[in-house]
Coordinates of N, CA and C in Angstrom, one line a residue:
Chain A
A1 N 19.4 -16.9 -31.2 CA 20.1 -15.6 -31.9 C 19.2 -14.5 -31.6
Q2 N 19.8 -13.3 -31.5 CA 19.1 -12.2 -31.3 C 18.7 -11.6 -32.7
K3 N 17.6 -10.7 -32.5 CA 17.1 -10.0 -33.4 C 16.3 -8.7 -33.0
I4 N 16.5 -7.8 -33.7 CA 15.8 -6.5 -33.5 C 14.9 -6.1 -34.8
T5 N 13.6 -5.8 -34.3 CA 12.5 -5.5 -35.5 C 12.1 -4.3 -35.2
Q6 N 12.4 -3.5 -36.3 CA 11.7 -1.9 -36.4 C 10.8 -2.0 -37.3
T7 N 9.3 -1.6 -37.0 CA 8.3 -1.9 -37.8 C 8.0 -0.6 -38.7
Q8 N 8.4 0.2 -38.4 CA 8.2 1.7 -39.1 C 9.3 2.1 -39.9
P9 N 9.2 2.0 -41.3 CA 10.4 2.1 -42.1 C 10.5 3.7 -42.2
G10 N 9.1 4.7 -42.0 CA 9.4 5.8 -42.0 C 8.0 6.7 -41.4
M11 N 8.2 7.8 -40.8 CA 7.1 8.5 -40.0 C 7.3 10.0 -40.1
F12 N 6.0 10.5 -40.4 CA 5.9 12.0 -40.7 C 5.4 12.6 -39.3
V13 N 6.1 13.4 -38.7 CA 5.5 14.0 -37.6 C 5.4 15.3 -37.5
Q14 N 4.5 16.3 -36.8 CA 4.2 17.6 -36.8 C 5.4 18.1 -35.7
E15 N 6.0 19.3 -35.9 CA 7.0 19.9 -35.0 C 6.2 20.1 -33.8
K16 N 6.9 19.9 -32.6 CA 6.7 20.1 -31.3 C 5.5 18.8 -30.7
E17 N 5.0 17.9 -31.7 CA 4.4 16.6 -31.0 C 5.5 15.8 -30.6
A18 N 4.9 14.7 -29.6 CA 5.7 13.7 -29.4 C 5.8 12.4 -30.3
V19 N 6.8 11.9 -30.2 CA 7.1 10.7 -31.2 C 7.6 9.4 -30.3
T20 N 6.5 8.5 -31.0 CA 7.2 7.1 -30.5 C 7.7 6.3 -31.5
L21 N 9.1 5.8 -31.3 CA 9.5 4.9 -32.4 C 9.5 3.3 -32.1
D22 N 8.9 2.5 -32.5 CA 8.8 1.2 -32.2 C 9.9 0.3 -32.3
C23 N 10.5 -0.5 -31.3 CA 11.4 -1.5 -31.3 C 11.1 -2.6 -30.7
T24 N 11.1 -4.0 -31.0 CA 10.9 -5.2 -30.6 C 12.1 -6.0 -30.8
Y25 N 12.4 -6.8 -29.7 CA 13.6 -7.5 -29.9 C 13.3 -9.0 -29.6
D26 N 14.3 -9.9 -29.9 CA 14.2 -11.2 -29.5 C 15.6 -11.6 -29.1
T27 N 15.5 -12.4 -27.8 CA 16.7 -13.1 -27.3 C 16.3 -13.7 -26.1
S28 N 17.1 -14.8 -25.9 CA 16.9 -15.7 -25.1 C 17.6 -15.5 -23.4
D29 N 18.4 -14.7 -23.7 CA 19.3 -14.3 -22.7 C 18.6 -13.6 -21.9
P30 N 18.8 -13.6 -20.4 CA 18.3 -12.8 -19.4 C 18.8 -11.4 -19.2
S31 N 20.3 -11.5 -19.7 CA 21.0 -10.2 -19.5 C 21.2 -9.5 -20.9
Y32 N 20.7 -8.2 -21.0 CA 21.3 -7.6 -22.2 C 21.2 -6.2 -22.4
G33 N 21.6 -5.5 -23.2 CA 21.5 -4.1 -23.1 C 20.7 -3.7 -24.4
L34 N 20.2 -2.7 -24.3 CA 19.4 -2.1 -25.5 C 19.7 -0.7 -25.8
F35 N 19.9 -0.4 -26.7 CA 20.6 1.0 -27.2 C 19.7 1.8 -28.4
W36 N 19.4 3.0 -28.4 CA 19.2 3.7 -29.6 C 20.2 4.8 -30.1
Y37 N 20.4 5.0 -31.4 CA 21.2 5.7 -32.0 C 20.4 6.4 -33.1
K38 N 20.9 7.8 -33.4 CA 20.4 8.6 -34.2 C 21.4 8.7 -35.2
Q39 N 20.9 8.8 -36.5 CA 21.7 8.9 -37.6 C 21.0 10.1 -38.5
P40 N 21.6 11.3 -38.3 CA 21.3 12.2 -39.1 C 21.8 12.3 -40.6
S41 N 21.3 13.2 -41.5 CA 21.8 13.0 -43.0 C 23.2 13.3 -43.4
S42 N 23.9 14.0 -42.4 CA 25.2 13.9 -42.4 C 25.9 12.5 -42.3
G43 N 25.4 11.4 -41.7 CA 25.8 10.3 -41.7 C 26.4 9.7 -40.3
E44 N 26.7 10.5 -39.4 CA 27.2 10.1 -38.2 C 26.4 9.3 -37.3
M45 N 26.7 8.4 -36.4 CA 25.9 7.6 -35.6 C 26.0 8.3 -34.1
I46 N 25.0 8.6 -33.6 CA 24.9 9.4 -32.3 C 24.3 8.6 -31.1
F47 N 24.8 8.2 -30.3 CA 24.4 7.4 -29.1 C 23.3 8.4 -28.3
L48 N 22.2 7.8 -28.3 CA 21.0 8.5 -27.5 C 20.6 8.1 -25.9
I49 N 20.3 6.7 -26.0 CA 19.9 6.4 -24.6 C 20.0 4.8 -24.6
Y50 N 20.2 4.4 -23.5 CA 20.7 2.9 -23.0 C 19.4 2.4 -21.9
Q51 N 19.4 1.0 -22.5 CA 18.5 0.5 -20.9 C 19.1 -1.0 -20.8
G52 N 19.4 -1.3 -19.6 CA 19.9 -2.7 -19.4 C 18.6 -3.4 -18.8
S53 N 18.6 -4.5 -19.3 CA 17.7 -5.5 -18.8 C 17.0 -5.9 -17.7
Y54 N 18.0 -5.5 -16.6 CA 17.7 -5.6 -15.0 C 17.3 -4.3 -14.3
D55 N 17.5 -3.1 -15.3 CA 16.8 -1.8 -14.8 C 15.8 -1.8 -14.5
Q56 N 15.2 -1.4 -13.3 CA 13.9 -1.1 -12.8 C 13.1 -0.1 -13.4
Q57 N 13.9 1.1 -13.7 CA 13.2 2.2 -14.1 C 13.4 2.4 -15.7
N58 N 12.7 3.2 -16.2 CA 12.9 3.3 -17.9 C 13.9 4.6 -17.8
A59 N 14.7 4.3 -19.0 CA 15.8 5.2 -19.1 C 15.4 6.6 -19.6
T60 N 15.9 7.5 -19.2 CA 15.7 8.8 -19.8 C 16.8 9.9 -20.0
E61 N 16.6 10.6 -21.1 CA 17.8 11.4 -21.5 C 17.4 12.7 -22.0
G62 N 17.2 13.8 -21.1 CA 16.8 14.7 -21.8 C 15.3 14.8 -22.3
R63 N 14.9 15.0 -23.6 CA 13.7 14.8 -24.2 C 13.4 13.3 -24.7
Y64 N 14.6 12.6 -24.5 CA 14.5 11.0 -24.8 C 14.1 10.1 -23.7
S65 N 13.3 9.5 -23.8 CA 12.8 8.2 -23.2 C 12.6 7.0 -23.6
L66 N 12.9 6.0 -22.8 CA 12.7 4.7 -23.4 C 11.5 4.0 -22.5
N67 N 10.5 3.5 -23.5 CA 9.2 2.8 -22.8 C 9.6 1.2 -22.9
F68 N 10.4 0.8 -21.9 CA 10.8 -0.6 -21.9 C 9.6 -1.5 -21.0
Q69 N 9.4 -2.5 -22.0 CA 8.2 -3.4 -21.6 C 9.0 -4.7 -21.8
K70 N 9.4 -5.2 -20.6 CA 10.2 -6.5 -20.7 C 9.5 -7.7 -21.1
A71 N 8.3 -7.8 -20.6 CA 7.3 -9.0 -20.9 C 7.0 -9.0 -22.4
R72 N 6.8 -7.8 -23.1 CA 6.5 -7.8 -24.3 C 7.8 -7.6 -25.3
K73 N 8.9 -7.6 -24.6 CA 10.1 -7.4 -25.4 C 10.1 -6.1 -26.4
S74 N 9.9 -5.1 -25.5 CA 9.5 -4.0 -26.5 C 10.4 -2.8 -25.6
A75 N 11.1 -1.9 -26.6 CA 11.9 -0.9 -26.3 C 11.6 0.2 -27.2
N76 N 10.6 0.8 -26.9 CA 10.1 1.9 -27.7 C 11.0 3.2 -27.3
L77 N 11.3 4.0 -28.2 CA 11.9 5.6 -27.9 C 11.0 6.4 -28.0
V78 N 11.0 7.4 -27.0 CA 10.1 8.5 -27.3 C 10.8 9.6 -27.4
I79 N 10.3 10.6 -28.1 CA 11.1 11.9 -28.1 C 9.8 13.0 -27.7
S80 N 10.0 13.6 -26.9 CA 8.9 14.6 -26.2 C 9.2 15.9 -27.3
A81 N 8.3 16.7 -27.6 CA 8.4 18.0 -28.1 C 9.3 18.1 -29.2
S82 N 8.9 17.3 -30.2 CA 9.8 17.1 -31.3 C 10.3 18.3 -32.0
Q83 N 11.4 18.4 -32.7 CA 12.0 19.5 -33.2 C 12.3 19.2 -34.7
L84 N 12.8 20.2 -35.5 CA 13.1 20.0 -36.8 C 14.5 19.3 -36.7
G85 N 15.4 19.6 -36.1 CA 16.7 18.6 -35.8 C 16.5 17.3 -35.4
D86 N 15.2 16.8 -35.1 CA 15.1 15.7 -34.8 C 15.0 14.7 -36.2
S87 N 14.8 15.1 -37.3 CA 14.7 14.7 -38.3 C 15.9 13.7 -38.9
A88 N 15.8 12.4 -38.7 CA 17.0 11.7 -38.9 C 16.4 10.1 -39.1
M89 N 17.3 9.2 -39.5 CA 17.1 7.9 -39.0 C 17.6 7.6 -37.7
Y90 N 16.6 6.4 -37.2 CA 16.6 6.0 -35.9 C 16.9 4.5 -35.9
F91 N 18.0 4.3 -35.2 CA 18.3 2.5 -34.8 C 18.2 2.2 -33.6
C92 N 17.4 0.9 -33.5 CA 17.7 0.3 -32.0 C 18.4 -0.8 -32.2
A93 N 19.3 -1.2 -31.1 CA 20.2 -2.1 -31.1 C 20.4 -3.1 -29.8
I94 N 20.9 -4.0 -29.8 CA 20.7 -4.9 -28.7 C 22.1 -5.7 -28.5
S95 N 22.6 -5.8 -27.4 CA 23.8 -6.6 -27.0 C 23.6 -7.7 -25.9
N96 N 24.2 -8.7 -26.1 CA 24.1 -9.5 -24.9 C 25.3 -10.0 -24.3
D97 N 26.4 -9.8 -25.1 CA 27.7 -10.1 -24.7 C 28.6 -9.0 -24.3
G98 N 28.4 -7.7 -24.6 CA 29.1 -6.8 -24.5 C 29.8 -6.0 -25.4
Y99 N 29.9 -6.8 -26.4 CA 30.8 -6.2 -27.7 C 30.0 -6.3 -28.9
Q100 N 29.3 -7.3 -29.4 CA 28.6 -7.2 -30.7 C 27.1 -6.7 -30.5
L101 N 26.8 -5.5 -31.3 CA 25.2 -5.1 -31.4 C 24.7 -5.4 -32.5
I102 N 23.6 -5.8 -32.3 CA 22.6 -6.4 -33.5 C 21.6 -5.3 -33.6
W103 N 21.6 -4.9 -35.0 CA 20.7 -3.6 -35.2 C 19.6 -3.8 -36.1
G104 N 18.5 -3.0 -35.8 CA 17.4 -3.1 -36.6 C 17.6 -2.3 -37.7
A105 N 16.8 -2.2 -38.8 CA 16.8 -1.8 -40.0 C 16.7 -0.2 -39.9
G106 N 16.1 0.2 -39.0 CA 16.1 1.7 -38.6 C 14.6 2.4 -39.0
T107 N 14.3 3.5 -38.4 CA 13.2 4.1 -39.0 C 13.4 5.7 -39.3
K108 N 13.0 6.1 -40.4 CA 13.5 7.3 -40.9 C 12.3 8.3 -40.4
L109 N 12.7 9.3 -39.6 CA 11.8 10.1 -38.9 C 12.1 11.8 -39.5
I110 N 10.7 12.4 -40.0 CA 10.6 13.4 -40.8 C 9.6 14.4 -39.9
I111 N 10.3 15.5 -39.4 CA 9.6 16.5 -38.7 C 9.0 17.6 -39.5
K112 N 7.8 17.8 -39.7 CA 7.5 18.7 -40.4 C 6.9 20.0 -39.7
P113 N 7.5 21.3 -40.2 CA 7.2 22.3 -39.7 C 5.9 23.0 -39.6
Chain B
D1 N 41.2 16.2 -28.7 CA 39.7 16.2 -28.6 C 39.1 15.6 -29.6
A2 N 40.1 14.7 -30.5 CA 39.3 14.3 -31.7 C 38.2 13.1 -31.7
G3 N 38.6 12.2 -30.5 CA 37.6 11.4 -30.2 C 37.9 9.9 -31.0
I4 N 37.2 9.9 -32.0 CA 37.6 8.8 -33.1 C 37.5 9.3 -34.4
T5 N 38.4 8.9 -35.2 CA 38.4 9.4 -36.3 C 38.8 8.4 -37.4
Q6 N 38.3 8.7 -38.8 CA 38.5 7.7 -39.7 C 38.9 8.1 -41.0
S7 N 39.8 7.2 -41.8 CA 40.4 8.0 -42.9 C 40.7 6.9 -43.8
P8 N 40.3 7.1 -45.2 CA 40.1 8.4 -45.7 C 38.3 8.5 -45.5
R9 N 37.7 9.7 -45.9 CA 36.1 9.6 -45.6 C 35.6 9.2 -46.7
Y10 N 36.3 9.3 -48.0 CA 35.5 8.9 -49.1 C 36.8 8.1 -50.2
K11 N 36.5 7.0 -50.8 CA 37.3 6.4 -51.3 C 36.7 5.4 -52.6
I12 N 37.5 5.6 -53.6 CA 36.9 5.1 -55.1 C 37.9 4.1 -55.4
T13 N 37.7 2.8 -55.5 CA 38.7 1.8 -55.9 C 38.2 0.9 -56.9
E14 N 39.3 0.0 -57.3 CA 38.7 -0.9 -58.5 C 38.7 -2.3 -58.0
T15 N 38.0 -3.2 -58.6 CA 37.8 -4.5 -58.2 C 39.2 -5.3 -58.0
G16 N 39.7 -5.9 -57.2 CA 40.7 -6.7 -57.0 C 42.2 -5.8 -56.3
R17 N 41.7 -4.4 -56.1 CA 42.9 -3.8 -55.6 C 42.6 -4.0 -53.8
Q18 N 43.8 -3.8 -53.2 CA 43.9 -3.8 -51.8 C 43.4 -2.4 -51.3
V19 N 42.6 -2.3 -50.2 CA 42.2 -0.9 -49.5 C 42.2 -1.1 -48.2
T20 N 42.9 0.0 -47.4 CA 43.0 -0.2 -45.9 C 42.4 1.2 -45.5
L21 N 41.3 0.9 -44.8 CA 40.6 1.9 -43.8 C 41.3 2.1 -42.6
M22 N 41.6 3.5 -42.3 CA 42.2 3.6 -41.0 C 41.1 4.3 -40.0
C23 N 41.5 3.8 -38.5 CA 40.6 4.1 -37.4 C 41.6 4.5 -36.4
H24 N 41.1 5.6 -35.9 CA 42.1 6.1 -34.7 C 41.0 6.6 -33.6
Q25 N 41.6 6.1 -32.3 CA 40.5 6.7 -31.2 C 41.6 7.2 -30.0
T26 N 41.2 8.5 -29.5 CA 42.0 9.2 -28.3 C 41.6 8.8 -27.0
W27 N 40.5 7.8 -26.8 CA 40.0 7.8 -25.6 C 40.7 6.5 -24.7
S28 N 41.6 6.0 -25.4 CA 42.2 4.5 -24.6 C 41.2 3.6 -24.4
H29 N 39.9 3.4 -25.2 CA 38.9 2.5 -25.1 C 39.6 1.2 -25.5
S30 N 39.1 0.1 -24.7 CA 39.6 -1.3 -24.7 C 39.2 -1.7 -26.2
Y31 N 37.7 -1.6 -26.3 CA 37.2 -2.3 -27.4 C 37.2 -1.4 -28.8
M32 N 37.3 -2.0 -30.0 CA 37.2 -1.4 -31.1 C 36.4 -2.2 -32.2
F33 N 35.9 -1.6 -33.3 CA 34.7 -2.4 -33.9 C 34.9 -1.7 -35.3
W34 N 34.5 -2.8 -36.0 CA 34.4 -2.2 -37.7 C 32.8 -2.9 -38.0
Y35 N 32.3 -1.9 -38.6 CA 30.8 -2.2 -38.9 C 30.7 -1.8 -40.7
R36 N 30.0 -2.4 -41.4 CA 29.3 -1.8 -42.7 C 27.9 -1.6 -42.6
Q37 N 27.7 -0.4 -43.3 CA 26.2 -0.1 -43.4 C 25.5 -0.1 -44.9
D38 N 24.6 -1.0 -45.0 CA 24.1 -1.1 -46.3 C 22.7 -0.9 -46.3
L39 N 22.1 -0.4 -47.3 CA 20.5 -0.1 -47.1 C 19.8 -1.3 -46.9
G40 N 18.9 -1.1 -46.2 CA 18.3 -2.1 -45.6 C 18.7 -3.3 -44.6
H41 N 19.8 -2.9 -44.2 CA 20.6 -4.0 -43.2 C 21.0 -3.3 -42.0
G42 N 20.7 -2.4 -41.8 CA 21.2 -1.6 -40.6 C 22.9 -1.6 -40.6
L43 N 23.6 -1.9 -39.5 CA 24.9 -2.0 -39.1 C 25.2 -3.5 -39.1
R44 N 26.4 -4.0 -39.7 CA 26.4 -5.2 -39.5 C 28.2 -5.4 -39.2
L45 N 28.5 -6.2 -38.0 CA 29.6 -6.1 -37.5 C 30.6 -7.1 -38.3
I46 N 31.7 -6.4 -38.6 CA 32.8 -7.0 -39.4 C 33.6 -7.9 -38.8
Y47 N 34.5 -7.1 -37.9 CA 35.5 -7.5 -36.9 C 35.3 -6.5 -35.7
Y48 N 36.1 -7.2 -34.5 CA 36.1 -6.4 -33.3 C 37.4 -6.6 -32.5
S49 N 37.7 -6.1 -31.5 CA 39.0 -6.0 -30.7 C 38.8 -5.9 -29.3
A50 N 39.1 -6.7 -28.4 CA 39.1 -6.4 -27.1 C 40.2 -5.6 -26.5
A51 N 41.3 -5.9 -27.4 CA 42.6 -5.2 -26.7 C 43.6 -5.1 -27.7
A52 N 44.6 -4.3 -27.6 CA 45.7 -4.7 -28.8 C 45.9 -6.2 -28.8
D53 N 46.3 -6.8 -30.0 CA 46.7 -7.9 -30.3 C 45.5 -9.1 -30.3
I54 N 44.3 -8.5 -29.9 CA 43.4 -9.5 -29.8 C 42.1 -9.1 -30.7
T55 N 42.0 -9.9 -31.6 CA 40.7 -9.6 -32.7 C 40.0 -10.7 -32.9
D56 N 39.0 -10.5 -33.1 CA 37.7 -11.5 -33.5 C 36.6 -11.1 -34.6
K57 N 36.3 -12.2 -35.3 CA 35.2 -12.2 -36.4 C 34.0 -11.7 -35.8
G58 N 33.1 -10.8 -36.5 CA 32.0 -10.5 -36.5 C 30.9 -11.5 -37.3
E59 N 29.8 -10.8 -37.6 CA 28.7 -11.3 -38.7 C 29.3 -11.6 -40.1
V60 N 30.3 -10.5 -40.5 CA 30.3 -10.5 -42.2 C 32.0 -10.4 -42.3
P61 N 32.8 -11.3 -41.6 CA 34.2 -10.8 -41.8 C 34.9 -11.6 -43.4
D62 N 34.2 -12.1 -44.0 CA 34.9 -12.5 -45.1 C 35.4 -11.5 -46.1
G63 N 36.6 -11.6 -46.6 CA 37.1 -10.8 -47.4 C 38.1 -9.5 -46.5
Y64 N 37.7 -9.4 -45.5 CA 38.5 -8.4 -44.8 C 39.5 -9.0 -43.7
V65 N 40.2 -8.1 -43.4 CA 41.6 -8.2 -42.3 C 41.5 -7.1 -41.4
V66 N 41.8 -7.5 -40.3 CA 42.4 -6.4 -39.2 C 43.3 -6.7 -38.3
S67 N 44.1 -5.8 -37.8 CA 45.2 -5.8 -37.2 C 44.8 -4.8 -35.8
R68 N 45.6 -4.9 -34.9 CA 45.5 -3.9 -33.7 C 46.7 -4.1 -33.1
S69 N 47.8 -3.3 -33.4 CA 49.2 -3.5 -32.6 C 49.3 -2.7 -31.6
K70 N 48.4 -1.5 -31.7 CA 48.3 -0.2 -30.6 C 46.8 -0.1 -30.4
T71 N 46.6 0.1 -28.8 CA 45.3 0.4 -28.4 C 44.4 1.3 -29.4
E72 N 45.3 2.4 -29.6 CA 44.3 3.6 -30.4 C 44.2 3.5 -31.7
N73 N 44.7 2.3 -32.6 CA 44.6 2.3 -33.9 C 44.0 0.9 -34.3
F74 N 43.0 0.8 -35.2 CA 42.4 -0.7 -35.8 C 42.1 -0.2 -37.0
P75 N 42.9 -0.7 -38.0 CA 43.0 -0.5 -39.5 C 42.1 -2.0 -40.0
L76 N 41.4 -1.5 -40.9 CA 40.5 -2.5 -41.7 C 41.1 -2.8 -43.4
T77 N 41.6 -3.8 -43.6 CA 42.1 -4.1 -45.0 C 41.1 -4.9 -45.7
L78 N 40.9 -4.6 -47.0 CA 40.2 -5.3 -48.0 C 41.1 -5.9 -48.9
E79 N 41.3 -7.1 -48.7 CA 42.6 -7.6 -49.4 C 42.6 -7.8 -51.0
S80 N 41.3 -8.0 -51.6 CA 41.1 -7.9 -52.9 C 39.7 -7.1 -53.1
A81 N 39.6 -6.0 -53.2 CA 38.2 -5.5 -53.2 C 37.2 -6.0 -54.0
T82 N 35.9 -6.4 -53.8 CA 34.7 -6.8 -54.6 C 34.1 -5.8 -54.8
R83 N 32.9 -5.6 -55.7 CA 31.9 -4.8 -55.7 C 30.9 -4.8 -54.6
S84 N 30.8 -6.2 -53.9 CA 29.9 -6.2 -53.0 C 30.3 -5.6 -51.6
Q85 N 31.6 -5.1 -51.8 CA 32.1 -4.4 -50.6 C 32.0 -2.7 -50.6
T86 N 31.2 -2.5 -51.7 CA 30.8 -1.2 -51.7 C 29.8 -0.9 -50.7
S87 N 30.3 0.1 -49.9 CA 29.2 0.4 -48.7 C 29.9 1.7 -47.7
V88 N 29.2 1.7 -46.6 CA 29.8 2.8 -45.9 C 30.3 2.0 -44.7
Y89 N 31.6 2.4 -44.4 CA 32.2 1.7 -43.0 C 32.4 2.6 -41.9
F90 N 31.9 1.9 -40.7 CA 32.1 2.6 -39.6 C 32.9 1.9 -38.6
C91 N 34.0 2.9 -37.6 CA 34.4 2.2 -36.8 C 33.9 2.8 -35.5
A92 N 34.0 1.9 -34.5 CA 33.6 2.4 -33.2 C 34.4 1.8 -32.0
S93 N 34.2 2.7 -30.9 CA 35.0 2.1 -29.8 C 34.2 2.2 -28.5
S94 N 34.5 1.3 -27.4 CA 33.9 1.7 -26.3 C 34.7 1.1 -25.1
R95 N 34.7 1.7 -23.9 CA 35.4 1.6 -22.8 C 35.8 0.1 -22.6
T96 N 34.6 -0.8 -22.1 CA 34.6 -1.9 -22.1 C 33.4 -2.7 -22.5
G97 N 33.3 -4.0 -22.6 CA 32.1 -4.6 -23.0 C 31.0 -4.4 -22.2
T98 N 31.2 -4.9 -20.8 CA 30.3 -4.5 -20.0 C 31.1 -4.4 -18.6
S99 N 30.5 -3.7 -17.6 CA 30.8 -3.4 -16.3 C 29.7 -3.5 -15.5
G100 N 29.7 -4.2 -14.3 CA 28.8 -4.4 -13.2 C 27.2 -4.6 -13.8
G101 N 27.1 -5.2 -14.8 CA 25.9 -5.8 -15.5 C 25.5 -4.7 -16.4
T102 N 26.0 -3.5 -16.6 CA 25.9 -2.6 -17.7 C 26.7 -2.8 -19.0
Y103 N 25.9 -2.6 -20.1 CA 26.7 -2.7 -21.3 C 26.8 -1.2 -21.7
N104 N 28.2 -1.1 -22.1 CA 28.7 0.0 -22.5 C 28.3 0.3 -24.1
E105 N 28.1 2.0 -24.2 CA 27.6 2.3 -25.2 C 29.0 2.3 -26.3
Q106 N 28.8 2.2 -27.7 CA 29.9 2.6 -28.5 C 29.8 3.6 -29.1
F107 N 30.9 4.3 -29.1 CA 31.0 5.7 -29.9 C 31.4 5.4 -31.5
F108 N 30.8 6.2 -32.3 CA 31.3 5.9 -33.5 C 32.1 7.0 -34.5
G109 N 32.9 6.6 -35.5 CA 33.6 7.6 -36.1 C 32.5 8.0 -37.3
P110 N 33.1 8.9 -38.1 CA 32.4 9.7 -39.0 C 32.1 8.9 -40.0
G111 N 32.6 7.7 -40.4 CA 32.4 6.5 -41.5 C 33.4 7.0 -42.7
T112 N 33.5 5.6 -43.5 CA 34.2 5.9 -44.7 C 33.2 5.5 -46.0
R113 N 33.1 6.3 -46.8 CA 32.2 5.9 -47.9 C 33.2 5.2 -48.8
L114 N 33.1 3.7 -49.3 CA 33.8 3.2 -50.0 C 33.0 2.7 -51.2
T115 N 33.5 2.9 -52.7 CA 32.9 2.6 -53.7 C 33.8 1.9 -54.5
V116 N 33.6 0.5 -54.9 CA 34.6 -0.3 -55.6 C 33.8 -0.4 -57.1
L117 N 34.5 -0.4 -58.1 CA 34.1 -0.1 -59.4 C 34.5 -1.4 -60.2

């Protein structure tokens, strides 16, 4: 069975600093996809970034990058130059069958001005 | 240009009543999903559909019924609502499950907050 662990229930970060949100996963399948989503206080789920298990390079999307360490089963999200609008819940999720996403419990990130 | 919409956005009902949550997407995505979000559990998959008339159970299907007669619609029905079904319900869609070894992201609706009294 697959599992996602997000060990940081909450984080406070100063504006403009870089942020690393931790995500470890457990799966026995060699093929899988890892996803990060953002959920602001308004409630919607916003897709941020994707990493495939066979991808050779770490994924990047603007200020978001994924620090993928396959041997450690780690897929940490890095947000560079944090902004006040980055304050939100962040969820890591994994899929190995193309339909079911298994989600972590999330990390609440608060950016301080 | 709506993308994926859900209705109603808020619903209060009583134990034992039937409730239907609607989901509509305009992208012609093959896959559609229903999740519930409860504090401390992240999101959990209730049902999913790979195409019209094809549905399958997720992690927590008990007490729920789905149908998909048209590609764009995926209603979720609580046949006899219980207090434990108080939650935020998200509908999502994706183009396909996988393509060329890549797993496609799911796009989410705004959610429906359901309270069962």
